[in-house]
mmCIF file of N, CA and C in Angstrom:
data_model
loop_
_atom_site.group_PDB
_atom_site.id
_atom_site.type_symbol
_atom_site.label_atom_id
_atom_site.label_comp_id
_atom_site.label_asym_id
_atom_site.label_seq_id
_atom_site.Cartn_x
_atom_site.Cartn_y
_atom_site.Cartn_z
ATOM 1 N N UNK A 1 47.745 1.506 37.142
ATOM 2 C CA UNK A 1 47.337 0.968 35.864
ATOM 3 C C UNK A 1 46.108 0.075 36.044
ATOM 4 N N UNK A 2 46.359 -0.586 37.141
ATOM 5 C CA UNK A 2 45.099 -1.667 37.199
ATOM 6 C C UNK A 2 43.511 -1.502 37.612
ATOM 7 N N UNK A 3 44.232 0.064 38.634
ATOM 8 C CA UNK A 3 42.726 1.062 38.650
ATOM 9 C C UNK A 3 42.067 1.858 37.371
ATOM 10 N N UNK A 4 42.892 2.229 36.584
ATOM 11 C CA UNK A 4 42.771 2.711 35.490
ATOM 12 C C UNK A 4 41.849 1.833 34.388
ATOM 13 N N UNK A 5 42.638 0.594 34.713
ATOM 14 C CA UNK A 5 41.832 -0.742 33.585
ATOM 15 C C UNK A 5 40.618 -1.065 34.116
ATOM 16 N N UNK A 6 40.187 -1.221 35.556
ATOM 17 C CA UNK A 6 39.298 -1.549 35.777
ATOM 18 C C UNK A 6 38.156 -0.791 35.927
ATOM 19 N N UNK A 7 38.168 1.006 36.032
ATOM 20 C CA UNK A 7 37.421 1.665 36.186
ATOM 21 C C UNK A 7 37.424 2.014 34.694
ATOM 22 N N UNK A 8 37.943 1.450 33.665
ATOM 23 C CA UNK A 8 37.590 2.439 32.319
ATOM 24 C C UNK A 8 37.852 3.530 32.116
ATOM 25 N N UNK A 9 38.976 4.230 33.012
ATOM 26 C CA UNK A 9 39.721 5.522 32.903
ATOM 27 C C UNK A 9 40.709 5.069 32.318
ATOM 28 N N UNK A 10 41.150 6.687 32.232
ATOM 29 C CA UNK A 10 42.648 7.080 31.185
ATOM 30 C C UNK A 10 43.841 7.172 32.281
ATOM 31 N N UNK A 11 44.986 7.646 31.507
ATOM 32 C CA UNK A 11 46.371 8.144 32.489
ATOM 33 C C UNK A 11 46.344 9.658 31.798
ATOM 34 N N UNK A 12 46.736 10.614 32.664
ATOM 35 C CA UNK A 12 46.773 12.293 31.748
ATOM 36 C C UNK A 12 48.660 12.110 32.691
ATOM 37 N N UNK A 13 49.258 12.634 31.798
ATOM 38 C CA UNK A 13 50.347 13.246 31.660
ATOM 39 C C UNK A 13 50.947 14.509 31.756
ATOM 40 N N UNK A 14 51.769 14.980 32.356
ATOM 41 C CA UNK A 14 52.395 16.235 31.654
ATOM 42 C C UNK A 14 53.384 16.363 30.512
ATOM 43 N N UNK A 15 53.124 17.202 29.294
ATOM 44 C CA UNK A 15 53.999 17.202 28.735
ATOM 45 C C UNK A 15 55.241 17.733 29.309
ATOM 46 N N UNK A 16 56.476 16.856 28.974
ATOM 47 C CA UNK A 16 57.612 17.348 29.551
ATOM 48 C C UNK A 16 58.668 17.360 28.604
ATOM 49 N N UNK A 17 58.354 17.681 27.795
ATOM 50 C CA UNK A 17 59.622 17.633 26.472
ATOM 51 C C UNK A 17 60.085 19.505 26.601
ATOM 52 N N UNK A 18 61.098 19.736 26.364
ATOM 53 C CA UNK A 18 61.697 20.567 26.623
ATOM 54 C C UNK A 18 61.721 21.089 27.900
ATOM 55 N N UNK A 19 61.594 20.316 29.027
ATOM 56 C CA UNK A 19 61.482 20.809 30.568
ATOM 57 C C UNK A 19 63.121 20.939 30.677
ATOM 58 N N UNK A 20 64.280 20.341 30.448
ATOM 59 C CA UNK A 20 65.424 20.971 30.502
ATOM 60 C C UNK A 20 65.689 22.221 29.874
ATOM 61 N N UNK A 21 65.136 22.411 28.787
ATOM 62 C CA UNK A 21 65.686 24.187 28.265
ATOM 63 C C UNK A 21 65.141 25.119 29.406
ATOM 64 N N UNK A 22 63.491 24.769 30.324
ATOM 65 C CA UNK A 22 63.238 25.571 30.647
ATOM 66 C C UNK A 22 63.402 25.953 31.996
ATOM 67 N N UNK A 23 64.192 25.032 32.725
ATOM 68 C CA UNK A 23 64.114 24.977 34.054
ATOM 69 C C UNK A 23 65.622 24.707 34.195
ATOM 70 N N UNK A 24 65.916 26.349 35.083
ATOM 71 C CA UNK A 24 67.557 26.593 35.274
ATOM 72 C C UNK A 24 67.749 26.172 36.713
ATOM 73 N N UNK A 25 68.646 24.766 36.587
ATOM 74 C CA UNK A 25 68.933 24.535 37.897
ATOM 75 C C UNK A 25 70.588 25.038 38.379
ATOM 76 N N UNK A 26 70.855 25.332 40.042
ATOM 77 C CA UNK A 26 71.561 25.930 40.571
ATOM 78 C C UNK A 26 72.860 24.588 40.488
ATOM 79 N N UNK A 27 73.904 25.484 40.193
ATOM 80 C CA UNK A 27 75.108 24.256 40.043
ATOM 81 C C UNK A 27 75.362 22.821 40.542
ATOM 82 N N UNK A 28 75.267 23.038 42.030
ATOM 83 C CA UNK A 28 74.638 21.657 43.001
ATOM 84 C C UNK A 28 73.289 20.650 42.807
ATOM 85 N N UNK A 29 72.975 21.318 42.125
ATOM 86 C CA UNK A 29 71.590 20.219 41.528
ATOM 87 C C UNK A 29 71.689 20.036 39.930
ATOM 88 N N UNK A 30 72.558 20.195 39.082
ATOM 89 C CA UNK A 30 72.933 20.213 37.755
ATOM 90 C C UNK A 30 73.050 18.690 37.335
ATOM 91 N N UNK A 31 74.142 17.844 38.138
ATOM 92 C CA UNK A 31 73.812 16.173 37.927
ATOM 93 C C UNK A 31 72.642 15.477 38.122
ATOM 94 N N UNK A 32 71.824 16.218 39.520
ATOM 95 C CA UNK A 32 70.861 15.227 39.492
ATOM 96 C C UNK A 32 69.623 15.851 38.308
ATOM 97 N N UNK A 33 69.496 16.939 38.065
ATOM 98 C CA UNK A 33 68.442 17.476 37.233
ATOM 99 C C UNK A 33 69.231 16.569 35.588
ATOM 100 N N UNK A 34 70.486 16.725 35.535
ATOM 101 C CA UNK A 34 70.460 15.840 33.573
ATOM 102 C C UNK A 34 70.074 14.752 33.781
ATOM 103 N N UNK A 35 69.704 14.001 35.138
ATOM 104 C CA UNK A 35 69.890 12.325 35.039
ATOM 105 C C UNK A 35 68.272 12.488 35.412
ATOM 106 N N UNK A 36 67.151 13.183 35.174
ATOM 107 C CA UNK A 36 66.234 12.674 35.457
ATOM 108 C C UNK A 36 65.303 11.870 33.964
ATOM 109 N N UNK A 37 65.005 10.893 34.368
ATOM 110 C CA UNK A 37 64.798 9.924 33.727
ATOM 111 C C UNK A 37 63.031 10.267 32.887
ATOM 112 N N UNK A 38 62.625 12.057 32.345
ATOM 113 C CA UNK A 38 61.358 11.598 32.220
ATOM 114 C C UNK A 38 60.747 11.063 31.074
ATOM 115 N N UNK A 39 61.896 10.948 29.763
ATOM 116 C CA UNK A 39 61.055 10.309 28.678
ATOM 117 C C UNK A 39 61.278 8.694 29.064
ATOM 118 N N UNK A 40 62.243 8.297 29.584
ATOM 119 C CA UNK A 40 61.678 6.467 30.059
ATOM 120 C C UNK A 40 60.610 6.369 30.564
ATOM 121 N N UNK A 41 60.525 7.164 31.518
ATOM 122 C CA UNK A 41 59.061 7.110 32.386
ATOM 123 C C UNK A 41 57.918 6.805 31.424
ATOM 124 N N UNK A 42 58.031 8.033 31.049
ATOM 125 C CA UNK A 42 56.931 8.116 30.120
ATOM 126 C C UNK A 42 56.425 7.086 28.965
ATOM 127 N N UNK A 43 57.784 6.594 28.736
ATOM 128 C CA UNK A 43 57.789 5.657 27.551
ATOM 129 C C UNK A 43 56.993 4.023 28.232
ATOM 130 N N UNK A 44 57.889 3.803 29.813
ATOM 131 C CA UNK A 44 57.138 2.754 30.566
ATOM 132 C C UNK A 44 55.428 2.624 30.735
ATOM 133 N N UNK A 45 55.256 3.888 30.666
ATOM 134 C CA UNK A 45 53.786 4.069 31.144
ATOM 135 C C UNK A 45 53.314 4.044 29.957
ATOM 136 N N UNK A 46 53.363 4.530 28.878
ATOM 137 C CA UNK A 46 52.574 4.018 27.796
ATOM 138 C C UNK A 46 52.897 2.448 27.147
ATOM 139 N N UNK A 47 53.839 2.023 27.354
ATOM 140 C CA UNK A 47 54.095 1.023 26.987
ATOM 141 C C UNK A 47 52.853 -0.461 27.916
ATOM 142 N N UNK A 48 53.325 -0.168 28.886
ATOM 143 C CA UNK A 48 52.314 -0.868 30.491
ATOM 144 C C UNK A 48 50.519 -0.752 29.977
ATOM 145 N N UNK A 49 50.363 0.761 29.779
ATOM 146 C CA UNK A 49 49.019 0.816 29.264
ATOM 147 C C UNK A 49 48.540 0.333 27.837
ATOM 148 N N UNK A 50 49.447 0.577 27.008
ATOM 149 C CA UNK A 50 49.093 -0.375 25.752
ATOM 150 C C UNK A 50 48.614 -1.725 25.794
ATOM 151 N N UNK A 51 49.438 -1.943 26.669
ATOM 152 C CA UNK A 51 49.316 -3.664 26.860
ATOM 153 C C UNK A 51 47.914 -3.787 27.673
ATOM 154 N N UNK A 52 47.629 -2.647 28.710
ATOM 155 C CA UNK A 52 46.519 -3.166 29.176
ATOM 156 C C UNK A 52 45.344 -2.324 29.013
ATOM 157 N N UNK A 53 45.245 -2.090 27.676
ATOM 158 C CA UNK A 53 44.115 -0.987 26.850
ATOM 159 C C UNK A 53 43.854 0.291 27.251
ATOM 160 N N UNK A 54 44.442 0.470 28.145
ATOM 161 C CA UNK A 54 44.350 2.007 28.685
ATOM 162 C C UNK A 54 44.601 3.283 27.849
ATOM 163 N N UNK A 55 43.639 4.356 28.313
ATOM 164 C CA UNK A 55 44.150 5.300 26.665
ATOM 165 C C UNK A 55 45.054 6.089 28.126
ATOM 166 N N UNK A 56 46.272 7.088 27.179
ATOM 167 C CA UNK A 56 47.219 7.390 27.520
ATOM 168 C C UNK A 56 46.745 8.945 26.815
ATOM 169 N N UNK A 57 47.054 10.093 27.686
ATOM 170 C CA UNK A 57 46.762 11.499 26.984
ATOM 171 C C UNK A 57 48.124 12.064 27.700
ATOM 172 N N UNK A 58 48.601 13.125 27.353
ATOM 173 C CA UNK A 58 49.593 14.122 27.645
ATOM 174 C C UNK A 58 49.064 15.581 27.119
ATOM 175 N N UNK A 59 49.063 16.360 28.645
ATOM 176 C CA UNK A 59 48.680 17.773 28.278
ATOM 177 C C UNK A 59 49.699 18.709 28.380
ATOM 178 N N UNK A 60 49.254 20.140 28.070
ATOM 179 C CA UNK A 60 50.315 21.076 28.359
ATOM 180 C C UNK A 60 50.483 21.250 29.658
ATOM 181 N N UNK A 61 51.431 21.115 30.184
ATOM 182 C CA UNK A 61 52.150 21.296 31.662
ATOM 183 C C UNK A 61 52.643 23.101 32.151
ATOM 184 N N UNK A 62 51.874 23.936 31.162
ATOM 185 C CA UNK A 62 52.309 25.071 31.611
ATOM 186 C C UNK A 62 51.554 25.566 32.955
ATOM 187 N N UNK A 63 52.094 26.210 34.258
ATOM 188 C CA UNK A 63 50.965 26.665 35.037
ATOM 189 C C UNK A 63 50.107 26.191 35.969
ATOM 190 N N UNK A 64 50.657 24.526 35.488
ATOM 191 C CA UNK A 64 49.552 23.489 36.334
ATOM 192 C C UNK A 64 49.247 23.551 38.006
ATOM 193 N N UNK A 65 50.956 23.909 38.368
ATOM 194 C CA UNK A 65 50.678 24.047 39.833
ATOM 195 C C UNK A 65 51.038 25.873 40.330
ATOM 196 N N UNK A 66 50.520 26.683 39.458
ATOM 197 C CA UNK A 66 50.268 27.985 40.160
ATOM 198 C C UNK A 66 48.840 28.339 39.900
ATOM 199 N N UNK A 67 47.704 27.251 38.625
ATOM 200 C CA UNK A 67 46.122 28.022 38.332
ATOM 201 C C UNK A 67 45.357 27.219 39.359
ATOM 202 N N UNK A 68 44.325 27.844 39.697
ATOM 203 C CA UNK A 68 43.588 27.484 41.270
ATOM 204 C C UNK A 68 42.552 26.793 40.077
ATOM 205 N N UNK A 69 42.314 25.354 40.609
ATOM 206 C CA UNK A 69 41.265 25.055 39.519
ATOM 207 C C UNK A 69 39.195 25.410 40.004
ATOM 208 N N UNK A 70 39.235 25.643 40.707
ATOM 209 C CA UNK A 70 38.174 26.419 41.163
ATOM 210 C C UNK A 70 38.060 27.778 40.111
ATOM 211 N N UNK A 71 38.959 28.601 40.720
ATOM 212 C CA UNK A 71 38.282 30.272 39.761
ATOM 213 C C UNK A 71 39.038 30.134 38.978
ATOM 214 N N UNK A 72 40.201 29.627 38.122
ATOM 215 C CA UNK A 72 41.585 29.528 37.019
ATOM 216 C C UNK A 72 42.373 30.661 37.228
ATOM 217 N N UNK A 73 42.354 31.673 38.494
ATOM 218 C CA UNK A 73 43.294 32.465 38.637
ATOM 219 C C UNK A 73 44.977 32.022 38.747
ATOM 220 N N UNK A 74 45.929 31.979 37.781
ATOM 221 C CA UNK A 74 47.127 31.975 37.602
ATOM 222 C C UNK A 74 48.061 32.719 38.147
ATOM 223 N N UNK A 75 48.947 32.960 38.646
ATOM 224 C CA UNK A 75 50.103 33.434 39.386
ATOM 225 C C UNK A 75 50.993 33.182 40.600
ATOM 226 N N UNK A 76 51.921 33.238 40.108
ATOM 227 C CA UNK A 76 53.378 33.075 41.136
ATOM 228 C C UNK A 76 52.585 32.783 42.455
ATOM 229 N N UNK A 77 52.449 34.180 42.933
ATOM 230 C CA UNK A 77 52.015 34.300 44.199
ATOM 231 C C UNK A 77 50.880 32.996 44.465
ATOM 232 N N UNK A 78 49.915 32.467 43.980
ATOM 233 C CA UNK A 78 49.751 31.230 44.537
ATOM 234 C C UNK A 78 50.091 29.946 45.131
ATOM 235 N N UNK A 79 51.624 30.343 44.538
ATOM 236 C CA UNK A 79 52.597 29.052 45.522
ATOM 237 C C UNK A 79 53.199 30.044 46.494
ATOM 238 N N UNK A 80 52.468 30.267 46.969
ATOM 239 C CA UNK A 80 54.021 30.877 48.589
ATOM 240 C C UNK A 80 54.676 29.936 49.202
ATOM 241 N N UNK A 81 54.749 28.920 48.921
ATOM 242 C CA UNK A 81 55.971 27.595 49.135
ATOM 243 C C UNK A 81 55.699 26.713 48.069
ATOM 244 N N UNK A 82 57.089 25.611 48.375
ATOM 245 C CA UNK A 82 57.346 25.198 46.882
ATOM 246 C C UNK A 82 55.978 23.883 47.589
ATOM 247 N N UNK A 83 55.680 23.570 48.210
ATOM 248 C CA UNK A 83 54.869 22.516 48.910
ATOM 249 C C UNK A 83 53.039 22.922 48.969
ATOM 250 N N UNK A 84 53.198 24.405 49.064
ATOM 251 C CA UNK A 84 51.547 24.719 49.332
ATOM 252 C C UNK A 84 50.772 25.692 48.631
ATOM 253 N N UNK A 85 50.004 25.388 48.109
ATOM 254 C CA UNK A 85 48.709 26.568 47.376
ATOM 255 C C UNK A 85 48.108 26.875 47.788
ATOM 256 N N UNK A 86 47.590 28.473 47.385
ATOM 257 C CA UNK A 86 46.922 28.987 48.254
ATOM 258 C C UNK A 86 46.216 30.160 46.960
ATOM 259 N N UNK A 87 44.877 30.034 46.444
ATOM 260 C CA UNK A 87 44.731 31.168 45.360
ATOM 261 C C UNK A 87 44.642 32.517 46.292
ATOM 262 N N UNK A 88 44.924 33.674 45.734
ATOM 263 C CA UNK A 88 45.096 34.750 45.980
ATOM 264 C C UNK A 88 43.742 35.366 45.772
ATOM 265 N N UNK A 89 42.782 35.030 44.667
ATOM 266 C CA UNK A 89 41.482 35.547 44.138
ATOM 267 C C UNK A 89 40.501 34.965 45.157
ATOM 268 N N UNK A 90 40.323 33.444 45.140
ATOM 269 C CA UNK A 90 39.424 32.576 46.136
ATOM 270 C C UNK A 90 39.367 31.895 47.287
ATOM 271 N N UNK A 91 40.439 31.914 47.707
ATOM 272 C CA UNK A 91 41.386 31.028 48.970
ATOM 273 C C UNK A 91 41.727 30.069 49.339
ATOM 274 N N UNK A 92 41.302 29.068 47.814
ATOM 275 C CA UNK A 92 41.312 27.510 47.410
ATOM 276 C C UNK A 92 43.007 27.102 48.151
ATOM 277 N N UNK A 93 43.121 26.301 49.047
ATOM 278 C CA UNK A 93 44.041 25.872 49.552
ATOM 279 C C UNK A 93 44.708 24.633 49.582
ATOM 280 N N UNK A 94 46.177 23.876 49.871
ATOM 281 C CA UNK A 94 46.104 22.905 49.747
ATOM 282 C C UNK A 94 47.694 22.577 49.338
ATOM 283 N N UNK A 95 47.638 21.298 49.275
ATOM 284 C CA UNK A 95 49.101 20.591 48.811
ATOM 285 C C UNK A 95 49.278 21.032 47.429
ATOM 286 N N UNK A 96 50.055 21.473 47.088
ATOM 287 C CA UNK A 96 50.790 22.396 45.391
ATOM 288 C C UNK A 96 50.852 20.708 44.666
ATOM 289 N N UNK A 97 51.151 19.412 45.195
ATOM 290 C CA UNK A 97 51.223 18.903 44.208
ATOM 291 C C UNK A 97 49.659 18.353 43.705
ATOM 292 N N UNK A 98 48.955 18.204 45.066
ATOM 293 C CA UNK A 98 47.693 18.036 44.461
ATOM 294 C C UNK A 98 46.451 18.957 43.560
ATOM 295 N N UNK A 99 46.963 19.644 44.080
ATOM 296 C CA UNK A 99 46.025 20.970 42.741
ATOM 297 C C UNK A 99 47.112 20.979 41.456
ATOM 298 N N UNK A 100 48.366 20.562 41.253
ATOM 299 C CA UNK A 100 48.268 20.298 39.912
ATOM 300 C C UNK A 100 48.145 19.300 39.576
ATOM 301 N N UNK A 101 48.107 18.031 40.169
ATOM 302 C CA UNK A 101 47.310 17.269 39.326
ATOM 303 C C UNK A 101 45.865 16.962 39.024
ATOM 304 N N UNK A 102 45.047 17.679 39.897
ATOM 305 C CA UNK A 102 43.760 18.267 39.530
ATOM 306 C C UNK A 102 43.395 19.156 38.300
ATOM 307 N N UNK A 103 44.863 20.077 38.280
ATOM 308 C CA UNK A 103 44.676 20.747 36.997
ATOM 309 C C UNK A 103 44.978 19.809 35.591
ATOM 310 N N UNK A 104 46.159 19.118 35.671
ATOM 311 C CA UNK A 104 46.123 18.060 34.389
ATOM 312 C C UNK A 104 45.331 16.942 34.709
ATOM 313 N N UNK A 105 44.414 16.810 35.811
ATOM 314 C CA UNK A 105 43.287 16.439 35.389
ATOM 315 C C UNK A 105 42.298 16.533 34.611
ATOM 316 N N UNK A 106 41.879 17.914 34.994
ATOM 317 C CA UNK A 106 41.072 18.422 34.019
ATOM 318 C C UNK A 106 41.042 19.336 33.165
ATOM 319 N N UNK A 107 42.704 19.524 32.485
ATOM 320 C CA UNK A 107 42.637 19.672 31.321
ATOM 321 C C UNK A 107 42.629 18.470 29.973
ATOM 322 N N UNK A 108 43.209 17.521 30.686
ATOM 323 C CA UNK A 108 43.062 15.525 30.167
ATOM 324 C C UNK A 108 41.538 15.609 29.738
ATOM 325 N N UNK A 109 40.536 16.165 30.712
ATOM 326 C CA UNK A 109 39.181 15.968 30.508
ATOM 327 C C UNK A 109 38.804 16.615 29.361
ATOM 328 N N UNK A 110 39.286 17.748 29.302
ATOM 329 C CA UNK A 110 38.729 18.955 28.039
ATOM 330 C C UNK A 110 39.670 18.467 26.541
ATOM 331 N N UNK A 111 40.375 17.403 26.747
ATOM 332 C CA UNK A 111 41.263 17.488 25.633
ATOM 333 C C UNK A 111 40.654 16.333 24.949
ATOM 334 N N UNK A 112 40.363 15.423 25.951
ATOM 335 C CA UNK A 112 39.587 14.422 25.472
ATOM 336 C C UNK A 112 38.446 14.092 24.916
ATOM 337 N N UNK A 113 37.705 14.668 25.649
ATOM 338 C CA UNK A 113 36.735 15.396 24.956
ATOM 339 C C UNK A 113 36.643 15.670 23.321
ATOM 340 N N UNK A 114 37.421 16.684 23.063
ATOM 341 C CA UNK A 114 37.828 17.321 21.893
ATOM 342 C C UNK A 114 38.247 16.251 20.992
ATOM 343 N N UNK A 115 39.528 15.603 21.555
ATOM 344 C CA UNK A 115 39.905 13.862 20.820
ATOM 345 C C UNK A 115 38.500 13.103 20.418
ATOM 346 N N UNK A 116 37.590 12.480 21.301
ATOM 347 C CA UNK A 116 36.272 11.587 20.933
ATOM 348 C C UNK A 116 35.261 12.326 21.212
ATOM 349 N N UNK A 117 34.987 13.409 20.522
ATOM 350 C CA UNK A 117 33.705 14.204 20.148
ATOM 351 C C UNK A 117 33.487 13.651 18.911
ATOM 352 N N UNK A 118 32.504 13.775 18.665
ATOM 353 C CA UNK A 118 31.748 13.374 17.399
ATOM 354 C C UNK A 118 32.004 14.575 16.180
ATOM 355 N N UNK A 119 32.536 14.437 14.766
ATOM 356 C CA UNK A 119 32.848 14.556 14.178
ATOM 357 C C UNK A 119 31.514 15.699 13.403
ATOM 358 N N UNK A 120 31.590 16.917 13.292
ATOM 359 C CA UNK A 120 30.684 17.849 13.131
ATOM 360 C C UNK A 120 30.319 17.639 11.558
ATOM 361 N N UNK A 121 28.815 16.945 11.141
ATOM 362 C CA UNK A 121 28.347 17.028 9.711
ATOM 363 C C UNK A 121 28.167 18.378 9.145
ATOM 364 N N UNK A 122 28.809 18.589 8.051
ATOM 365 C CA UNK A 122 28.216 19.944 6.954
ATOM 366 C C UNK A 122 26.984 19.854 6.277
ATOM 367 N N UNK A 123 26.319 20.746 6.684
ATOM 368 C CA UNK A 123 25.068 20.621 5.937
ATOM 369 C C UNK A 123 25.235 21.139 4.861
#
């Protein structure tokens, strides 16, 4: 937060609202998957940034950690482990959690954008 305040950046998010309908966990992981805590989270972190002027965005979370953000080639096969990426099209490589948050990086960027663009006059 305090890097955020001081560099004049944002926080980007994943949207995670309906991540329980969509993600079928195996019987043995059923308690810990209902008890995960992500709308508090979420609620902490905007709450924290309000207070310290930070703008707060949430994007779509579809895909984030299988599209190579180099060429945007999408698919399964780019995670051949749940830990590592690897695009199949370009050979962009790397930690799976850090290329998706590169990707809701910069989709935060394109959304924002769109949010404080200047308002198109009709002639």
């Amino acid at each position: 937060m305090a890097v955020a305040q001081r560099t004049g950046r944002g926080i980007a998010l994943e949207e995670l609202s309906g991540i329980r309908d969509r993600v079928r966990p195996f019987r043995d992981q059923r308690a810990t998957f209902s008890s995960w805590p992500f709308h508090l989270l979420e609620e902490h972190l905007r709450y924290k940034a309000r207070r310290a002027g930070v703008p707060v965005i949430a994007v779509d979370a579809h895909h984030t950690s299988q599209m190579c953000p180099r060429c945007g080639h999408t698919a399964r096969h780019n995670r051949p482990t749940r830990d590592t990426f690897s695009c199949r099209r370009c050979g962009l490589a790397g930690p799976a959690d850090h290329v998706a948050g590169v990707n809701v990086r910069n989709r935060a960027r394109s959304a924002w954008v769109l949010v404080n663009g200047p308002v198109p006059q009709r002639v």
